[in-house]
N, C-alpha and C. Protein backbone atom coordinates (compact mmCIF):
# COMPACT_ATOMS: atom_id res chain seq x y z
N UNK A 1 0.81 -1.18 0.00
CA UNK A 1 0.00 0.00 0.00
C UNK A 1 0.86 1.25 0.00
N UNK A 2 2.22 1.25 0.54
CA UNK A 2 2.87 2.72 0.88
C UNK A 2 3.92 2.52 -0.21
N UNK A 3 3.53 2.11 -1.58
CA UNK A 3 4.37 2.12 -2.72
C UNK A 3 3.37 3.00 -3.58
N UNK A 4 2.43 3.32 -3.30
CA UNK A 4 1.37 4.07 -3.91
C UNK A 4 2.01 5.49 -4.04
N UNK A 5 2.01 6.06 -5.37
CA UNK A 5 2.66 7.11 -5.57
C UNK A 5 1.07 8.87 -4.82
N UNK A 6 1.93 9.29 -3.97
CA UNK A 6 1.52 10.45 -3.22
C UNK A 6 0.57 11.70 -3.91
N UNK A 7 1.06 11.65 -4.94
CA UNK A 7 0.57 12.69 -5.60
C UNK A 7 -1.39 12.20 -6.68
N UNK A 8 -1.30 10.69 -6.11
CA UNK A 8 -2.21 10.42 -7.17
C UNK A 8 -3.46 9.74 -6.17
N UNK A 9 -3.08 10.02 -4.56
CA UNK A 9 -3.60 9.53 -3.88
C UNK A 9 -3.12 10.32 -2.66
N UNK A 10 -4.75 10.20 -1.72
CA UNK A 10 -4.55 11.60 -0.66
C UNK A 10 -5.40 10.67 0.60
N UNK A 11 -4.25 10.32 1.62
CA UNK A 11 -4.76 9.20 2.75
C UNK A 11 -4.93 10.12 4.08
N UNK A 12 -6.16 9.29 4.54
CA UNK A 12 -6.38 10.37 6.04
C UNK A 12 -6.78 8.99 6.60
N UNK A 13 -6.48 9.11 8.16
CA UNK A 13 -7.28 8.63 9.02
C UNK A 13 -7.87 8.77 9.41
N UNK A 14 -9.59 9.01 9.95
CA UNK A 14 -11.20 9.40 9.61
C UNK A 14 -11.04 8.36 11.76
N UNK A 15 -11.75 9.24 12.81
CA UNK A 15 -12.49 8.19 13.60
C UNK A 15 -13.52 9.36 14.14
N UNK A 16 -14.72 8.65 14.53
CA UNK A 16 -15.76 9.03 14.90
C UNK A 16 -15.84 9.72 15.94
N UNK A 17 -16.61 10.96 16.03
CA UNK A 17 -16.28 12.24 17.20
C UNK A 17 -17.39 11.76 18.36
N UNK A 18 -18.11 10.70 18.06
CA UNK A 18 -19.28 9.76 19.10
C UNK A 18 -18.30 8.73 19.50
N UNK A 19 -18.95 8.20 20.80
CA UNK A 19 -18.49 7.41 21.65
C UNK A 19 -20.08 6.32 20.75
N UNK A 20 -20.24 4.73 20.62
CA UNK A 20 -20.88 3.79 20.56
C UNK A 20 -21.38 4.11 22.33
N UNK A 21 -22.89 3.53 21.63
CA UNK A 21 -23.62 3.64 23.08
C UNK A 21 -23.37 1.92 23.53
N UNK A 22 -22.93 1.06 22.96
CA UNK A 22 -22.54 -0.41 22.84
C UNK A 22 -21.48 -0.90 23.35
N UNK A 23 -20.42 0.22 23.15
CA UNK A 23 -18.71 0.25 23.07
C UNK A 23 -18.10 1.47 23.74
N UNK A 24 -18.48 1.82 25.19
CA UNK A 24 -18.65 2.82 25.76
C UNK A 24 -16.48 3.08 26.09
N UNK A 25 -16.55 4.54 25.67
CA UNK A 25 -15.01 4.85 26.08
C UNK A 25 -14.35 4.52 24.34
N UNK A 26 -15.38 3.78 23.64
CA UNK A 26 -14.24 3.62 21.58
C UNK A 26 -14.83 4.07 20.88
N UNK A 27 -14.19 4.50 20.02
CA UNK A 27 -14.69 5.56 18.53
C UNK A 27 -14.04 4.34 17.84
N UNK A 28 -14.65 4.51 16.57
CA UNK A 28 -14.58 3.54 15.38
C UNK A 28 -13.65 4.23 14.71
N UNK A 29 -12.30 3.65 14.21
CA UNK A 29 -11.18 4.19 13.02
C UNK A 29 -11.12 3.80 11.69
N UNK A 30 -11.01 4.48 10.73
CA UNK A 30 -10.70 4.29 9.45
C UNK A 30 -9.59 4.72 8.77
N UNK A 31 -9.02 3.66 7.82
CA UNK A 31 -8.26 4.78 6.64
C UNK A 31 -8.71 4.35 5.50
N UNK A 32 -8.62 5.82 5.06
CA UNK A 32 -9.46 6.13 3.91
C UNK A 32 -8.18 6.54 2.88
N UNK A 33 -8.39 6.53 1.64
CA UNK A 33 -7.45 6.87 0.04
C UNK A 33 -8.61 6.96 -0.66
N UNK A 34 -8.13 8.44 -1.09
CA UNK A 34 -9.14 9.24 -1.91
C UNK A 34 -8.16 9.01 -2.85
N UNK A 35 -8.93 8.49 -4.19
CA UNK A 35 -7.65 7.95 -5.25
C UNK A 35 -8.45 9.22 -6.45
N UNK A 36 -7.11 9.50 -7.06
CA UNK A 36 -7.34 10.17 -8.56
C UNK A 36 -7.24 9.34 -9.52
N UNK A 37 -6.43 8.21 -9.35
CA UNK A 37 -5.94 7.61 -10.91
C UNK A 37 -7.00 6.47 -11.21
N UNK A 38 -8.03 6.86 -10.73
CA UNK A 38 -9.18 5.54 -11.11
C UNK A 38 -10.13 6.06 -11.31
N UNK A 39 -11.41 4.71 -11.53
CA UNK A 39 -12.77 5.14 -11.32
C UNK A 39 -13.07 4.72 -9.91
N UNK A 40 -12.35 4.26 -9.25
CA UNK A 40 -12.68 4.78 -8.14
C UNK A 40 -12.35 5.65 -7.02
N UNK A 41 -13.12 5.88 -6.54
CA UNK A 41 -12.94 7.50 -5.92
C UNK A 41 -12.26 7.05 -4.23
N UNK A 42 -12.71 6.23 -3.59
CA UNK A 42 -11.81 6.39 -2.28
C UNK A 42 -12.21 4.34 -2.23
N UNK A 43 -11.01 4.11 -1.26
CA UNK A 43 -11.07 2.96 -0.54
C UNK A 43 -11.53 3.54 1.12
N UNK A 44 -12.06 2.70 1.62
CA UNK A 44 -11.98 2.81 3.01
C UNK A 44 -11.59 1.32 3.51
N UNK A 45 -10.76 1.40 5.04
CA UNK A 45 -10.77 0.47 5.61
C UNK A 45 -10.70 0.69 6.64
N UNK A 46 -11.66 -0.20 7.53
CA UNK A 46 -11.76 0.19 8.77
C UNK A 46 -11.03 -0.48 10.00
N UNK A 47 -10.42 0.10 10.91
CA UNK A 47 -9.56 0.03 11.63
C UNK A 47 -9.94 -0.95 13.01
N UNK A 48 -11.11 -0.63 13.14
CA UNK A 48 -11.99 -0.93 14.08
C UNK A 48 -12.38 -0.12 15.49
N UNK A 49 -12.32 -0.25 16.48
CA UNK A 49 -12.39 0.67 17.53
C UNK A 49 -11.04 0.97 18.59
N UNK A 50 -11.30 2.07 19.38
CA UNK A 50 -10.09 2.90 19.39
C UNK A 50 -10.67 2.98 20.51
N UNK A 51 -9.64 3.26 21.99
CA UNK A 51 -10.25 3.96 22.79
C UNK A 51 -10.06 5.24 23.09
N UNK A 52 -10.85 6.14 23.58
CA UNK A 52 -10.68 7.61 23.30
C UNK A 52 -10.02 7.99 23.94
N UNK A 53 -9.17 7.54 25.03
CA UNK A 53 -8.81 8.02 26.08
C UNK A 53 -6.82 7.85 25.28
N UNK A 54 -6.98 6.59 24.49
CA UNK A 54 -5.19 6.33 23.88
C UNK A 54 -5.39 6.41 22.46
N UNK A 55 -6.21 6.46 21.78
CA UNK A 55 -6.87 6.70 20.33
C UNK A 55 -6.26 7.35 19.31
N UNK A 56 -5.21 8.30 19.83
CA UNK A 56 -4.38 8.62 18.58
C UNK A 56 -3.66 7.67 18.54
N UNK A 57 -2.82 7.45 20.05
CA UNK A 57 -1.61 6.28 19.77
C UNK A 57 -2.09 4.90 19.39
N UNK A 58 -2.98 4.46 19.76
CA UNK A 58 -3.79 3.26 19.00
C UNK A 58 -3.90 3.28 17.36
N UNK A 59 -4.00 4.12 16.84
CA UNK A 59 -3.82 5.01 15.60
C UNK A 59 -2.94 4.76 14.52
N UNK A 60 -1.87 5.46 15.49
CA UNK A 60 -0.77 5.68 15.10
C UNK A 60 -0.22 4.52 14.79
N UNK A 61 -0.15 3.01 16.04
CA UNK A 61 0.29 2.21 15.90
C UNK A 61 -0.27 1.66 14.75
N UNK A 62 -1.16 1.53 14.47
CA UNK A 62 -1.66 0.93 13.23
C UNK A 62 -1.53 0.84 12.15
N UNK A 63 -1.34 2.22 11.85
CA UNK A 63 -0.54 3.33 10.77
C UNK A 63 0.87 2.68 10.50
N UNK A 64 1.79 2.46 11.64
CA UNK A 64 3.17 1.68 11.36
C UNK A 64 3.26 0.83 10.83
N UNK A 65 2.44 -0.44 11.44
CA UNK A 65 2.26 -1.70 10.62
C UNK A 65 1.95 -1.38 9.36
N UNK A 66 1.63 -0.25 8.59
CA UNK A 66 1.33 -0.38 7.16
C UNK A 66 2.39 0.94 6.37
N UNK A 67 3.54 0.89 6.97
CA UNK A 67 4.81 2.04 7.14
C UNK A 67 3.60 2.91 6.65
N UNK A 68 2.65 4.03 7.26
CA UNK A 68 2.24 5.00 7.48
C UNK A 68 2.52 5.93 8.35
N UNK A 69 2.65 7.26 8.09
CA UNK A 69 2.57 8.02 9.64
C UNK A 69 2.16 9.09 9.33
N UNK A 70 0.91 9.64 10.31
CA UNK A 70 -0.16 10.98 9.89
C UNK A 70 1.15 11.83 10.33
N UNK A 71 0.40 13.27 9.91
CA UNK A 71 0.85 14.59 10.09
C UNK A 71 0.35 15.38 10.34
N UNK A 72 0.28 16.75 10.77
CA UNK A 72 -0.80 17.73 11.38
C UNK A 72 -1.47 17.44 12.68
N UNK A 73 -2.67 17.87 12.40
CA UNK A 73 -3.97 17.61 13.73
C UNK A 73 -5.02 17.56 12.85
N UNK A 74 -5.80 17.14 14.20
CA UNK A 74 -7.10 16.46 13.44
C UNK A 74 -7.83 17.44 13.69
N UNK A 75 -8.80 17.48 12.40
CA UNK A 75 -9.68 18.50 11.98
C UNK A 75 -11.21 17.35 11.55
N UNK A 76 -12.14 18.78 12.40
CA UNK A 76 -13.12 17.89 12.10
C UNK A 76 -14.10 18.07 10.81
N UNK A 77 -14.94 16.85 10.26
CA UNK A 77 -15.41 16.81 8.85
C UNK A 77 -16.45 18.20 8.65
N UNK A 78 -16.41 18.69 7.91
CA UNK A 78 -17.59 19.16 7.66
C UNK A 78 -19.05 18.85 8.50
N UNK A 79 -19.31 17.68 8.41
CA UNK A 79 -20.38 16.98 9.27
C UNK A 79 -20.20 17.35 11.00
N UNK A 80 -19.18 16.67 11.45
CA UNK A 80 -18.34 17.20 12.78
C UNK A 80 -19.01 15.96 13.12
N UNK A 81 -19.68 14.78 12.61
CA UNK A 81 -19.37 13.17 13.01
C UNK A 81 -17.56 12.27 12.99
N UNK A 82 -16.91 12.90 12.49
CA UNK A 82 -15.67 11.96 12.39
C UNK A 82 -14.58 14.03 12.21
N UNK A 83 -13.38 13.19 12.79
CA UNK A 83 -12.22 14.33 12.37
C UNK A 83 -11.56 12.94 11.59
N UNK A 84 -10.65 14.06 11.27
CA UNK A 84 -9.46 12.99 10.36
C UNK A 84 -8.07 14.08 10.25
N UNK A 85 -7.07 13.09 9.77
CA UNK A 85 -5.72 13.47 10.03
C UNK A 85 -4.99 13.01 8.77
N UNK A 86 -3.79 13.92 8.23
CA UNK A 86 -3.10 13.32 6.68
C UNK A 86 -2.75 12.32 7.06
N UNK A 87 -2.30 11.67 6.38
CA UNK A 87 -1.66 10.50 6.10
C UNK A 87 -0.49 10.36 5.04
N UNK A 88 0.96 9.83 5.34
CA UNK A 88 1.82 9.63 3.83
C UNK A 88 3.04 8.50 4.35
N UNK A 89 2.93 7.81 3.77
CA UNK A 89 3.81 6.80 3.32
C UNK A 89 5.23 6.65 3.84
N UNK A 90 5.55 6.13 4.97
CA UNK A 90 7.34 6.40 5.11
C UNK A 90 7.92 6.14 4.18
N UNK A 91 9.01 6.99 4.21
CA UNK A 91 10.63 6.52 3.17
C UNK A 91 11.42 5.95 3.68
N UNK A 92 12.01 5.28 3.31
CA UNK A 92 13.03 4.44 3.23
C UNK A 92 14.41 4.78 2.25
């Protein structure tokens, strides 16, 4: 996945600004690739749940396993159901 050239693809990590009334204390995580070079427009995959209290670093770790690592701060959607954070590919 992190051989995917940067410029043709724009990755965020997306988690939910609600707590589950089910899953009390986790927000649900995603990463998402908003792709240009296709017909299709984004992948999502979901991360699963996070707890809010370690939820970036839960995150983050996740992000490694797939040599990812966000950047910035998280900003929330338009909606203000989910924030999300860049995403890009380590180098090597």
């Amino acid at each position: 996945m992190a051989s995917i050239n940067d410029e043709l693809v724009q990755r965020y990590f997306y988690r939910s600004s609600t707590t589950s009334r089910k899953h009390q204390h986790q927000v649900s995580a995603y990463l998402v690739e908003r792709r240009f070079d296709s017909n299709v427009v984004a992948r999502i995959e979901p991360l699963g749940l996070v707890n809010t209290r370690i939820g970036e670093h839960e995150i983050a770790l996740r992000g490694l396993r797939r040599n990812l690592v966000s950047f910035g701060s998280w900003q929330p959607t338009l909606s203000s159901r989910h924030s999300r954070i860049k995403v890009r590919a380590l180098r090597r």
